[in-house]
Amino acid sequence: MRSSPARRRSFQFSHWSFMFAEIAVWSFVVLAVTGAVLMVFYDPGMSQVTYDGSYGPLRGLFVSKAFDSTMRLSLEVRGGLLIRQVHHWAALVFVAAVVLQLLRMFLTGAFRRPRTGQWLIWVTLLALGMAAGETGNALPDDMLSGGSLWLITSVVQSIPVVGTWALSLLFGPDFPGDRVIPVMYGGHLLIPALMAALLVAREWLMRRHGHSRFIASLPARSGARPMMALATTGMLVILGFGFQIAPIWLYGPARPTQISAGSVPDWYMGFLDGALRIMPGWELTLGDHTLSLAVLVPTLVIPGVFFTALAAYPVAERFLLSRRGRRDAMGRPKTASRMARETAARDVLDQPHETPVKTAIAVAGITFYGLLWAAAANDQIAHQFQLTVNAVTIFFRWAVIVGPVIAFVITRWICLALQQTDHDVAEHGVETGVITRSPDGGFHERLTPARQEPAIPSGR
């Protein structure tokens, strides 16, 4: 029986991996609600005032209005600290959910037509989520965010030609100046508006094209969206209530000449920190201009290549497959109509082991990211294992080159082995563990035919 289009295109929680998109959506809703509440009490001004709040160790210090309002919000507004911490945790969970959603779509081939638009939306959401997190971290104007501003200064200055001009727009004539927090605040308000528009567009595309599915999916549960909303919101409230994050009263107000010891970025920016630590101090002189490759490459080139590769992969794969499939098994060129039929949109997702090269590329990328992330703790690794920081740094320099290659080869080999196992099971049957004796006296294991998944009509 064919289901109605409205029911078929509503949200269906038919596989556990589909929950990542819902977690991202409801984390963003929590971000928007808590952010609206925080706006009521936050003042982005950078003019200096004397702190006379409830926290004794800082009383009497000159602080910015941004820091003062954040302190009052955290320690004097009823429920303010909970809202701040829920907001921060929601930002971390949102980026994690987007990363997992992209990984799920990549491994299963859900980025192919007609869902390429959704893939591009998620890639853009990842970049915007990281930018929103960085602009938000700067708003309290505490010692931790002050260190981030120093890093932002170095990154902007490393941009060829327009770096100095962009720095003046951001900070004004002096560092830190009196405009950077208002600029960050404006960006922090604009970015969520763009993200909301993208999520609405993604919802529209999802309803238009329907949900992808696995052949072996569990029965769909159309009422899963309220359940996911409740679970996501409840978990974020638990995190905000029970796990302290960003205690700015312990960091103190930002000072241009000081930086906190042991400062670490949010988890999704750790790979940039690691890339900065292991990048050699290379410089390139062109005429009268010197390019600091030690900053430009890890902070701008690597992320730029990463996001460009993510966005371009569906087009590149479609181009390569079309070139490979222009001739049939007899070597004859295929007609345009035949190629169109063979490349028609599919609702059924790939199993990761069915596409060894694509899965190996994903694992190689994860390995590269993980090694950069681990390199951000090169000093702690050296201390714990009684090594020199230089030795650990040299190890990671080689590891980020060799490690992804090894991961690619091993993953492809595993996928091919799993394909061979599937082939053997389909040809000989599934082992039951039941031993029978044949009339000639031999013993054999009873095998059952492999279960064939029934085809599920798409309703189109």
Short mmCIF file of C-alpha atoms in Angstrom, two decimals:
data_model
loop_
_atom_site.label_atom_id
_atom_site.label_comp_id
_atom_site.label_asym_id
_atom_site.label_seq_id
_atom_site.Cartn_x
_atom_site.Cartn_y
_atom_site.Cartn_z
CA MET A 1 0.00 0.00 0.00
CA ARG A 2 1.43 3.35 -1.01
CA SER A 3 1.73 5.90 1.78
CA SER A 4 0.56 9.47 1.37
CA PRO A 5 3.19 12.08 0.43
CA ALA A 6 2.61 14.03 3.66
CA ARG A 7 3.24 10.99 5.81
CA ARG A 8 6.18 9.78 3.73
CA ARG A 9 7.93 13.14 3.84
CA SER A 10 7.47 13.78 7.56
CA PHE A 11 10.36 13.09 9.89
CA GLN A 12 11.00 9.37 10.31
CA PHE A 13 13.44 8.03 12.89
CA SER A 14 14.14 4.72 11.14
CA HIS A 15 17.84 4.39 12.00
CA TRP A 16 19.91 5.51 14.96
CA SER A 17 22.31 7.49 12.78
CA PHE A 18 19.46 9.80 11.69
CA MET A 19 19.34 11.32 15.17
CA PHE A 20 22.40 13.53 14.58
CA ALA A 21 20.48 16.00 12.42
CA GLU A 22 17.71 16.25 15.01
CA ILE A 23 20.22 16.83 17.82
CA ALA A 24 21.77 19.63 15.77
CA VAL A 25 18.38 21.23 15.10
CA TRP A 26 17.22 21.16 18.72
CA SER A 27 20.63 22.25 20.01
CA PHE A 28 20.30 25.28 17.76
CA VAL A 29 16.82 25.95 19.15
CA VAL A 30 18.26 25.88 22.69
CA LEU A 31 21.06 28.19 21.53
CA ALA A 32 18.56 30.66 20.10
CA VAL A 33 16.34 30.68 23.20
CA THR A 34 19.16 30.98 25.73
CA GLY A 35 20.95 33.53 23.56
CA ALA A 36 17.84 35.71 23.47
CA VAL A 37 17.73 35.65 27.28
CA LEU A 38 21.43 36.49 27.57
CA MET A 39 21.00 39.50 25.27
CA VAL A 40 18.76 41.14 27.87
CA PHE A 41 21.54 41.32 30.46
CA TYR A 42 24.70 41.55 28.34
CA ASP A 43 26.42 44.85 27.51
CA PRO A 44 29.03 44.65 24.71
CA GLY A 45 30.72 47.92 25.67
CA MET A 46 34.49 48.11 26.17
CA SER A 47 34.65 51.25 28.26
CA GLN A 48 36.22 50.72 31.68
CA VAL A 49 34.15 50.57 34.87
CA THR A 50 34.96 49.60 38.46
CA TYR A 51 33.71 46.18 39.38
CA ASP A 52 31.67 46.26 42.59
CA GLY A 53 29.75 43.01 42.24
CA SER A 54 29.34 40.08 44.58
CA TYR A 55 32.64 38.34 43.75
CA GLY A 56 35.09 39.67 46.33
CA PRO A 57 38.50 38.84 44.77
CA LEU A 58 37.78 41.05 41.74
CA ARG A 59 36.01 43.90 43.56
CA GLY A 60 37.62 47.27 42.86
CA LEU A 61 39.34 46.26 39.61
CA PHE A 62 38.86 48.17 36.39
CA VAL A 63 37.00 45.92 33.93
CA SER A 64 35.13 46.43 30.69
CA LYS A 65 31.36 46.72 30.63
CA ALA A 66 31.28 43.41 28.74
CA PHE A 67 33.11 41.61 31.55
CA ASP A 68 31.11 43.41 34.25
CA SER A 69 27.75 42.51 32.69
CA THR A 70 28.83 38.88 32.20
CA MET A 71 29.89 38.66 35.86
CA ARG A 72 26.57 40.09 37.03
CA LEU A 73 24.70 37.75 34.71
CA SER A 74 26.62 34.75 36.06
CA LEU A 75 26.57 35.47 39.80
CA GLU A 76 23.73 37.88 40.50
CA VAL A 77 20.93 37.17 38.00
CA ARG A 78 18.73 34.30 39.17
CA GLY A 79 19.38 31.37 36.82
CA GLY A 80 21.85 33.40 34.81
CA LEU A 81 24.80 31.04 35.26
CA LEU A 82 22.64 28.06 34.28
CA ILE A 83 21.51 29.81 31.11
CA ARG A 84 25.10 30.79 30.25
CA GLN A 85 26.36 27.26 30.73
CA VAL A 86 23.47 25.67 28.83
CA HIS A 87 24.18 28.12 25.99
CA HIS A 88 27.86 27.18 25.92
CA TRP A 89 27.17 23.44 26.08
CA ALA A 90 24.57 23.75 23.33
CA ALA A 91 27.18 25.37 21.09
CA LEU A 92 29.60 22.49 21.67
CA VAL A 93 26.92 19.84 21.10
CA PHE A 94 25.63 21.60 17.98
CA VAL A 95 29.03 21.49 16.26
CA ALA A 96 29.53 17.86 17.32
CA ALA A 97 26.12 16.88 15.91
CA VAL A 98 26.85 18.66 12.62
CA VAL A 99 30.20 16.88 12.32
CA LEU A 100 28.57 13.49 12.95
CA GLN A 101 25.78 14.30 10.49
CA LEU A 102 28.31 15.15 7.79
CA LEU A 103 30.24 11.97 8.56
CA ARG A 104 27.04 9.91 8.34
CA MET A 105 26.06 11.49 5.02
CA PHE A 106 29.55 10.98 3.60
CA LEU A 107 29.87 7.33 4.62
CA THR A 108 26.40 6.41 3.36
CA GLY A 109 26.43 8.47 0.16
CA ALA A 110 23.54 10.68 1.29
CA PHE A 111 25.23 13.68 -0.38
CA ARG A 112 24.29 12.48 -3.86
CA ARG A 113 21.47 13.89 -5.94
CA PRO A 114 18.91 15.06 -5.07
CA ARG A 115 20.37 15.74 -1.62
CA THR A 116 23.51 17.61 -2.64
CA GLY A 117 21.86 20.84 -1.48
CA GLN A 118 21.40 19.42 2.01
CA TRP A 119 25.05 18.38 2.08
CA LEU A 120 26.16 21.91 1.19
CA ILE A 121 23.88 23.31 3.89
CA TRP A 122 25.47 21.10 6.54
CA VAL A 123 28.98 22.02 5.37
CA THR A 124 28.07 25.71 5.64
CA LEU A 125 26.51 25.13 9.06
CA LEU A 126 29.76 23.60 10.29
CA ALA A 127 31.76 26.64 9.22
CA LEU A 128 29.18 29.06 10.65
CA GLY A 129 28.97 27.07 13.90
CA MET A 130 32.71 27.32 14.39
CA ALA A 131 32.64 31.05 13.61
CA ALA A 132 29.72 31.60 16.00
CA GLY A 133 31.58 29.75 18.73
CA GLU A 134 34.70 31.85 18.31
CA THR A 135 32.82 35.15 18.26
CA GLY A 136 30.83 34.05 21.32
CA ASN A 137 33.95 33.09 23.24
CA ALA A 138 35.30 36.62 22.83
CA LEU A 139 32.24 38.35 24.28
CA PRO A 140 32.94 37.95 28.05
CA ASP A 141 36.23 39.85 27.57
CA ASP A 142 37.96 37.67 30.14
CA MET A 143 41.57 36.52 30.18
CA LEU A 144 40.81 33.41 28.10
CA SER A 145 39.05 35.36 25.36
CA GLY A 146 41.85 37.95 25.46
CA GLY A 147 44.30 35.22 24.49
CA SER A 148 42.02 34.28 21.58
CA LEU A 149 42.14 37.89 20.40
CA TRP A 150 45.92 37.74 20.24
CA LEU A 151 45.64 34.64 18.04
CA ILE A 152 43.03 36.35 15.85
CA THR A 153 45.42 39.29 15.45
CA SER A 154 48.21 37.02 14.23
CA VAL A 155 45.91 35.17 11.83
CA VAL A 156 44.49 38.36 10.29
CA GLN A 157 47.95 39.91 9.94
CA SER A 158 49.18 36.83 8.06
CA ILE A 159 46.64 37.36 5.26
CA PRO A 160 48.46 38.69 2.20
CA VAL A 161 47.64 42.19 0.88
CA VAL A 162 44.48 42.84 2.93
CA GLY A 163 45.61 41.62 6.36
CA THR A 164 46.52 45.01 7.83
CA TRP A 165 43.36 46.62 6.46
CA ALA A 166 41.17 43.84 7.90
CA LEU A 167 42.92 44.18 11.26
CA SER A 168 42.13 47.90 11.39
CA LEU A 169 38.47 47.20 10.67
CA LEU A 170 38.35 44.69 13.50
CA PHE A 171 40.38 46.41 16.22
CA GLY A 172 40.77 50.00 15.11
CA PRO A 173 44.14 51.80 15.34
CA ASP A 174 45.22 50.06 18.58
CA PHE A 175 45.03 46.58 20.13
CA PRO A 176 42.65 45.68 21.65
CA GLY A 177 41.00 49.05 21.02
CA ASP A 178 37.40 49.76 21.86
CA ARG A 179 35.52 48.24 18.94
CA VAL A 180 36.42 44.52 18.78
CA ILE A 181 33.79 43.30 21.28
CA PRO A 182 30.94 45.24 19.58
CA VAL A 183 32.11 43.89 16.21
CA MET A 184 32.21 40.33 17.58
CA TYR A 185 28.80 40.86 19.16
CA GLY A 186 27.33 41.98 15.84
CA GLY A 187 28.82 38.97 14.10
CA HIS A 188 27.55 36.69 16.85
CA LEU A 189 24.01 37.95 16.20
CA LEU A 190 24.25 37.81 12.40
CA ILE A 191 25.66 34.28 12.15
CA PRO A 192 22.73 32.56 13.96
CA ALA A 193 20.30 34.38 11.66
CA LEU A 194 22.09 32.84 8.67
CA MET A 195 22.12 29.46 10.37
CA ALA A 196 18.38 29.64 11.05
CA ALA A 197 17.72 30.41 7.39
CA LEU A 198 19.86 27.44 6.34
CA LEU A 199 18.05 25.09 8.73
CA VAL A 200 14.70 26.23 7.35
CA ALA A 201 15.98 25.62 3.81
CA ARG A 202 17.23 22.19 4.85
CA GLU A 203 13.82 21.32 6.30
CA TRP A 204 12.16 22.38 3.05
CA LEU A 205 14.55 20.29 0.96
CA MET A 206 14.06 17.29 3.22
CA ARG A 207 10.28 17.47 2.86
CA ARG A 208 10.57 17.95 -0.87
CA HIS A 209 12.91 15.04 -1.58
CA GLY A 210 11.90 12.72 1.25
CA HIS A 211 14.16 10.75 3.59
CA SER A 212 16.92 8.46 2.53
CA ARG A 213 16.89 5.01 4.10
CA PHE A 214 18.81 1.82 4.65
CA ILE A 215 17.33 -1.36 3.23
CA ALA A 216 17.59 -2.97 6.65
CA SER A 217 16.11 0.03 8.49
CA LEU A 218 13.88 -0.47 11.47
CA PRO A 219 10.23 0.51 11.11
CA ALA A 220 9.86 4.27 11.00
CA ARG A 221 8.69 6.17 14.06
CA SER A 222 6.91 9.32 12.95
CA GLY A 223 6.61 10.61 16.54
CA ALA A 224 10.34 10.70 17.17
CA ARG A 225 10.82 14.45 16.69
CA PRO A 226 9.17 15.50 19.99
CA MET A 227 11.11 12.75 21.74
CA MET A 228 14.41 14.01 20.29
CA ALA A 229 13.54 17.60 21.22
CA LEU A 230 12.85 16.61 24.82
CA ALA A 231 15.93 14.40 25.10
CA THR A 232 18.29 16.99 23.59
CA THR A 233 16.96 19.85 25.70
CA GLY A 234 17.01 17.76 28.86
CA MET A 235 20.59 16.62 28.31
CA LEU A 236 21.76 20.19 27.69
CA VAL A 237 20.09 21.35 30.90
CA ILE A 238 21.79 18.51 32.79
CA LEU A 239 25.17 19.49 31.32
CA GLY A 240 24.62 23.15 32.17
CA PHE A 241 23.50 22.32 35.71
CA GLY A 242 26.11 19.73 36.62
CA PHE A 243 29.26 20.56 34.65
CA GLN A 244 30.95 23.92 35.03
CA ILE A 245 32.23 25.61 31.89
CA ALA A 246 33.83 29.03 31.24
CA PRO A 247 34.14 30.24 34.88
CA ILE A 248 35.23 33.76 33.96
CA TRP A 249 35.53 34.84 37.61
CA LEU A 250 38.51 32.47 37.88
CA TYR A 251 40.10 33.83 34.70
CA GLY A 252 39.72 37.50 35.50
CA PRO A 253 39.35 40.41 33.06
CA ALA A 254 41.37 40.53 29.85
CA ARG A 255 44.66 42.39 29.85
CA PRO A 256 46.58 43.14 26.62
CA THR A 257 49.91 42.20 28.22
CA GLN A 258 48.78 38.97 29.92
CA ILE A 259 47.47 35.55 28.92
CA SER A 260 46.16 32.63 30.97
CA ALA A 261 48.44 29.63 31.42
CA GLY A 262 47.03 26.35 30.11
CA SER A 263 44.50 28.05 27.85
CA VAL A 264 42.85 25.65 25.42
CA PRO A 265 40.26 26.32 22.71
CA ASP A 266 36.92 24.59 22.33
CA TRP A 267 37.19 21.00 21.13
CA TYR A 268 36.33 21.76 17.49
CA MET A 269 39.14 24.33 17.24
CA GLY A 270 41.76 22.04 18.76
CA PHE A 271 43.03 20.92 15.35
CA LEU A 272 44.00 24.51 14.51
CA ASP A 273 45.95 24.76 17.75
CA GLY A 274 47.73 21.51 16.92
CA ALA A 275 48.50 22.65 13.38
CA LEU A 276 50.02 25.86 14.73
CA ARG A 277 52.21 23.94 17.16
CA ILE A 278 53.71 21.51 14.67
CA MET A 279 54.01 23.84 11.68
CA PRO A 280 57.66 24.76 11.02
CA GLY A 281 58.52 28.44 11.29
CA TRP A 282 58.62 28.98 7.54
CA GLU A 283 58.54 32.43 5.97
CA LEU A 284 58.29 33.45 2.35
CA THR A 285 59.67 36.79 1.14
CA LEU A 286 58.15 38.29 -2.00
CA GLY A 287 59.78 41.62 -2.80
CA ASP A 288 59.35 43.80 0.26
CA HIS A 289 56.63 41.61 1.77
CA THR A 290 57.14 38.64 4.10
CA LEU A 291 54.48 35.94 4.40
CA SER A 292 54.39 34.05 7.69
CA LEU A 293 53.58 30.55 6.46
CA ALA A 294 53.82 29.28 10.05
CA VAL A 295 50.50 31.04 10.74
CA LEU A 296 48.92 31.33 7.29
CA VAL A 297 49.06 27.63 6.39
CA PRO A 298 47.62 26.05 9.58
CA THR A 299 44.94 28.66 10.26
CA LEU A 300 43.73 29.61 6.77
CA VAL A 301 45.07 27.23 4.11
CA ILE A 302 44.27 23.96 5.88
CA PRO A 303 40.69 24.94 6.89
CA GLY A 304 40.13 26.46 3.44
CA VAL A 305 41.22 23.27 1.67
CA PHE A 306 39.15 21.17 4.09
CA PHE A 307 35.86 23.02 3.55
CA THR A 308 36.45 23.35 -0.19
CA ALA A 309 37.04 19.60 -0.47
CA LEU A 310 33.87 18.87 1.52
CA ALA A 311 31.75 21.14 -0.64
CA ALA A 312 33.23 19.93 -3.94
CA TYR A 313 33.26 16.18 -3.23
CA PRO A 314 29.72 15.40 -4.53
CA VAL A 315 30.47 17.16 -7.83
CA ALA A 316 33.89 15.51 -8.12
CA GLU A 317 32.47 12.05 -7.46
CA ARG A 318 29.66 12.56 -9.95
CA PHE A 319 32.16 13.72 -12.60
CA LEU A 320 34.50 10.76 -12.05
CA LEU A 321 31.69 8.21 -12.04
CA SER A 322 30.18 9.68 -15.19
CA ARG A 323 33.50 9.41 -17.03
CA ARG A 324 33.96 5.84 -15.83
CA GLY A 325 30.43 4.85 -16.81
CA ARG A 326 30.31 6.24 -20.35
CA ARG A 327 30.94 2.77 -21.82
CA ASP A 328 29.24 -0.52 -21.06
CA ALA A 329 30.88 -3.90 -20.44
CA MET A 330 31.22 -4.48 -24.20
CA GLY A 331 33.13 -1.21 -24.64
CA ARG A 332 30.28 0.50 -26.46
CA PRO A 333 29.43 4.12 -25.61
CA LYS A 334 26.21 4.57 -23.66
CA THR A 335 23.45 6.84 -24.85
CA ALA A 336 22.53 9.94 -22.85
CA SER A 337 19.15 8.47 -21.91
CA ARG A 338 20.71 5.27 -20.62
CA MET A 339 23.25 7.16 -18.52
CA ALA A 340 20.44 9.31 -17.10
CA ARG A 341 18.52 6.19 -16.06
CA GLU A 342 21.59 4.65 -14.43
CA THR A 343 22.42 7.83 -12.49
CA ALA A 344 18.85 8.47 -11.32
CA ALA A 345 18.32 9.65 -7.75
CA ARG A 346 18.47 6.91 -5.12
CA ASP A 347 16.78 6.78 -1.76
CA VAL A 348 18.72 3.72 -0.56
CA LEU A 349 21.93 4.57 1.30
CA ASP A 350 25.29 2.85 0.99
CA GLN A 351 26.66 0.56 3.62
CA PRO A 352 30.14 1.97 4.40
CA HIS A 353 31.94 -1.23 3.43
CA GLU A 354 30.22 -1.23 0.03
CA THR A 355 32.29 1.81 -1.02
CA PRO A 356 35.84 1.06 0.16
CA VAL A 357 37.56 4.09 -1.35
CA LYS A 358 35.04 6.60 0.00
CA THR A 359 35.08 5.03 3.45
CA ALA A 360 38.88 4.95 3.43
CA ILE A 361 38.96 8.65 2.52
CA ALA A 362 36.69 9.40 5.49
CA VAL A 363 38.87 7.42 7.91
CA ALA A 364 42.02 9.08 6.54
CA GLY A 365 40.43 12.48 7.13
CA ILE A 366 39.42 11.54 10.66
CA THR A 367 42.97 10.32 11.31
CA PHE A 368 44.44 13.58 10.03
CA TYR A 369 42.08 15.60 12.23
CA GLY A 370 42.69 13.40 15.26
CA LEU A 371 46.47 13.70 14.96
CA LEU A 372 46.25 17.48 14.70
CA TRP A 373 43.92 17.49 17.69
CA ALA A 374 46.36 15.38 19.69
CA ALA A 375 49.24 17.63 18.63
CA ALA A 376 47.54 20.48 20.50
CA ALA A 377 48.65 18.68 23.67
CA ASN A 378 52.26 18.13 22.62
CA ASP A 379 53.54 19.79 25.79
CA GLN A 380 51.35 17.62 28.03
CA ILE A 381 52.33 14.47 26.13
CA ALA A 382 56.00 15.35 26.50
CA HIS A 383 55.53 15.94 30.23
CA GLN A 384 53.60 12.73 30.87
CA PHE A 385 55.98 10.48 28.91
CA GLN A 386 59.15 12.36 29.96
CA LEU A 387 60.03 13.35 26.40
CA THR A 388 61.19 16.60 24.91
CA VAL A 389 58.60 18.85 23.29
CA ASN A 390 60.77 18.96 20.18
CA ALA A 391 60.71 15.16 19.84
CA VAL A 392 56.92 15.03 20.22
CA THR A 393 56.50 17.85 17.71
CA ILE A 394 58.71 16.09 15.12
CA PHE A 395 56.70 12.89 15.64
CA PHE A 396 53.41 14.66 14.89
CA ARG A 397 54.90 16.36 11.83
CA TRP A 398 55.55 12.95 10.31
CA ALA A 399 52.42 11.35 11.74
CA VAL A 400 50.02 13.79 10.04
CA ILE A 401 51.59 12.78 6.69
CA VAL A 402 52.05 9.03 7.16
CA GLY A 403 49.09 8.32 9.46
CA PRO A 404 46.26 9.14 7.00
CA VAL A 405 47.94 7.01 4.30
CA ILE A 406 48.16 4.02 6.64
CA ALA A 407 44.56 4.55 7.76
CA PHE A 408 43.41 4.68 4.12
CA VAL A 409 45.14 1.41 3.20
CA ILE A 410 43.94 -0.49 6.29
CA THR A 411 40.35 0.75 5.99
CA ARG A 412 40.13 -0.16 2.31
CA TRP A 413 41.51 -3.61 3.09
CA ILE A 414 38.92 -4.13 5.85
CA CYS A 415 36.07 -3.01 3.57
CA LEU A 416 37.18 -5.41 0.83
CA ALA A 417 37.35 -8.23 3.38
CA LEU A 418 33.82 -7.43 4.56
CA GLN A 419 32.62 -7.48 0.96
CA GLN A 420 34.16 -10.91 0.51
CA THR A 421 32.43 -12.09 3.67
CA ASP A 422 29.07 -10.83 2.37
CA HIS A 423 29.71 -12.61 -0.92
CA ASP A 424 30.50 -15.89 0.86
CA VAL A 425 27.39 -15.62 3.02
CA ALA A 426 25.19 -14.89 0.00
CA GLU A 427 26.69 -17.83 -1.90
CA HIS A 428 26.86 -20.49 0.82
CA GLY A 429 24.41 -19.32 3.47
CA VAL A 430 24.59 -18.34 7.13
CA GLU A 431 26.26 -20.59 9.70
CA THR A 432 23.76 -21.87 12.29
CA GLY A 433 26.07 -23.74 14.66
CA VAL A 434 23.95 -26.89 14.21
CA ILE A 435 26.02 -29.96 13.31
CA THR A 436 24.27 -32.79 11.43
CA ARG A 437 25.49 -36.23 10.47
CA SER A 438 25.06 -37.34 6.88
CA PRO A 439 24.13 -40.91 5.86
CA ASP A 440 27.74 -41.62 4.87
CA GLY A 441 28.91 -40.84 8.40
CA GLY A 442 30.30 -37.33 7.79
CA PHE A 443 29.51 -34.29 9.95
CA HIS A 444 28.42 -30.99 8.42
CA GLU A 445 27.21 -27.68 9.73
CA ARG A 446 23.69 -26.77 8.73
CA LEU A 447 23.54 -23.55 6.74
CA THR A 448 20.52 -21.37 6.11
CA PRO A 449 20.07 -19.12 3.06
CA ALA A 450 21.03 -15.50 3.56
CA ARG A 451 18.02 -13.35 4.37
CA GLN A 452 17.06 -11.08 1.50
CA GLU A 453 15.73 -7.68 2.47
CA PRO A 454 12.48 -6.89 0.68
CA ALA A 455 12.50 -3.84 -1.49
CA ILE A 456 10.70 -0.89 0.10
CA PRO A 457 8.72 1.22 -2.37
CA SER A 458 9.68 4.86 -2.31
CA GLY A 459 6.10 6.03 -2.81
CA ARG A 460 7.02 8.16 -5.81
#
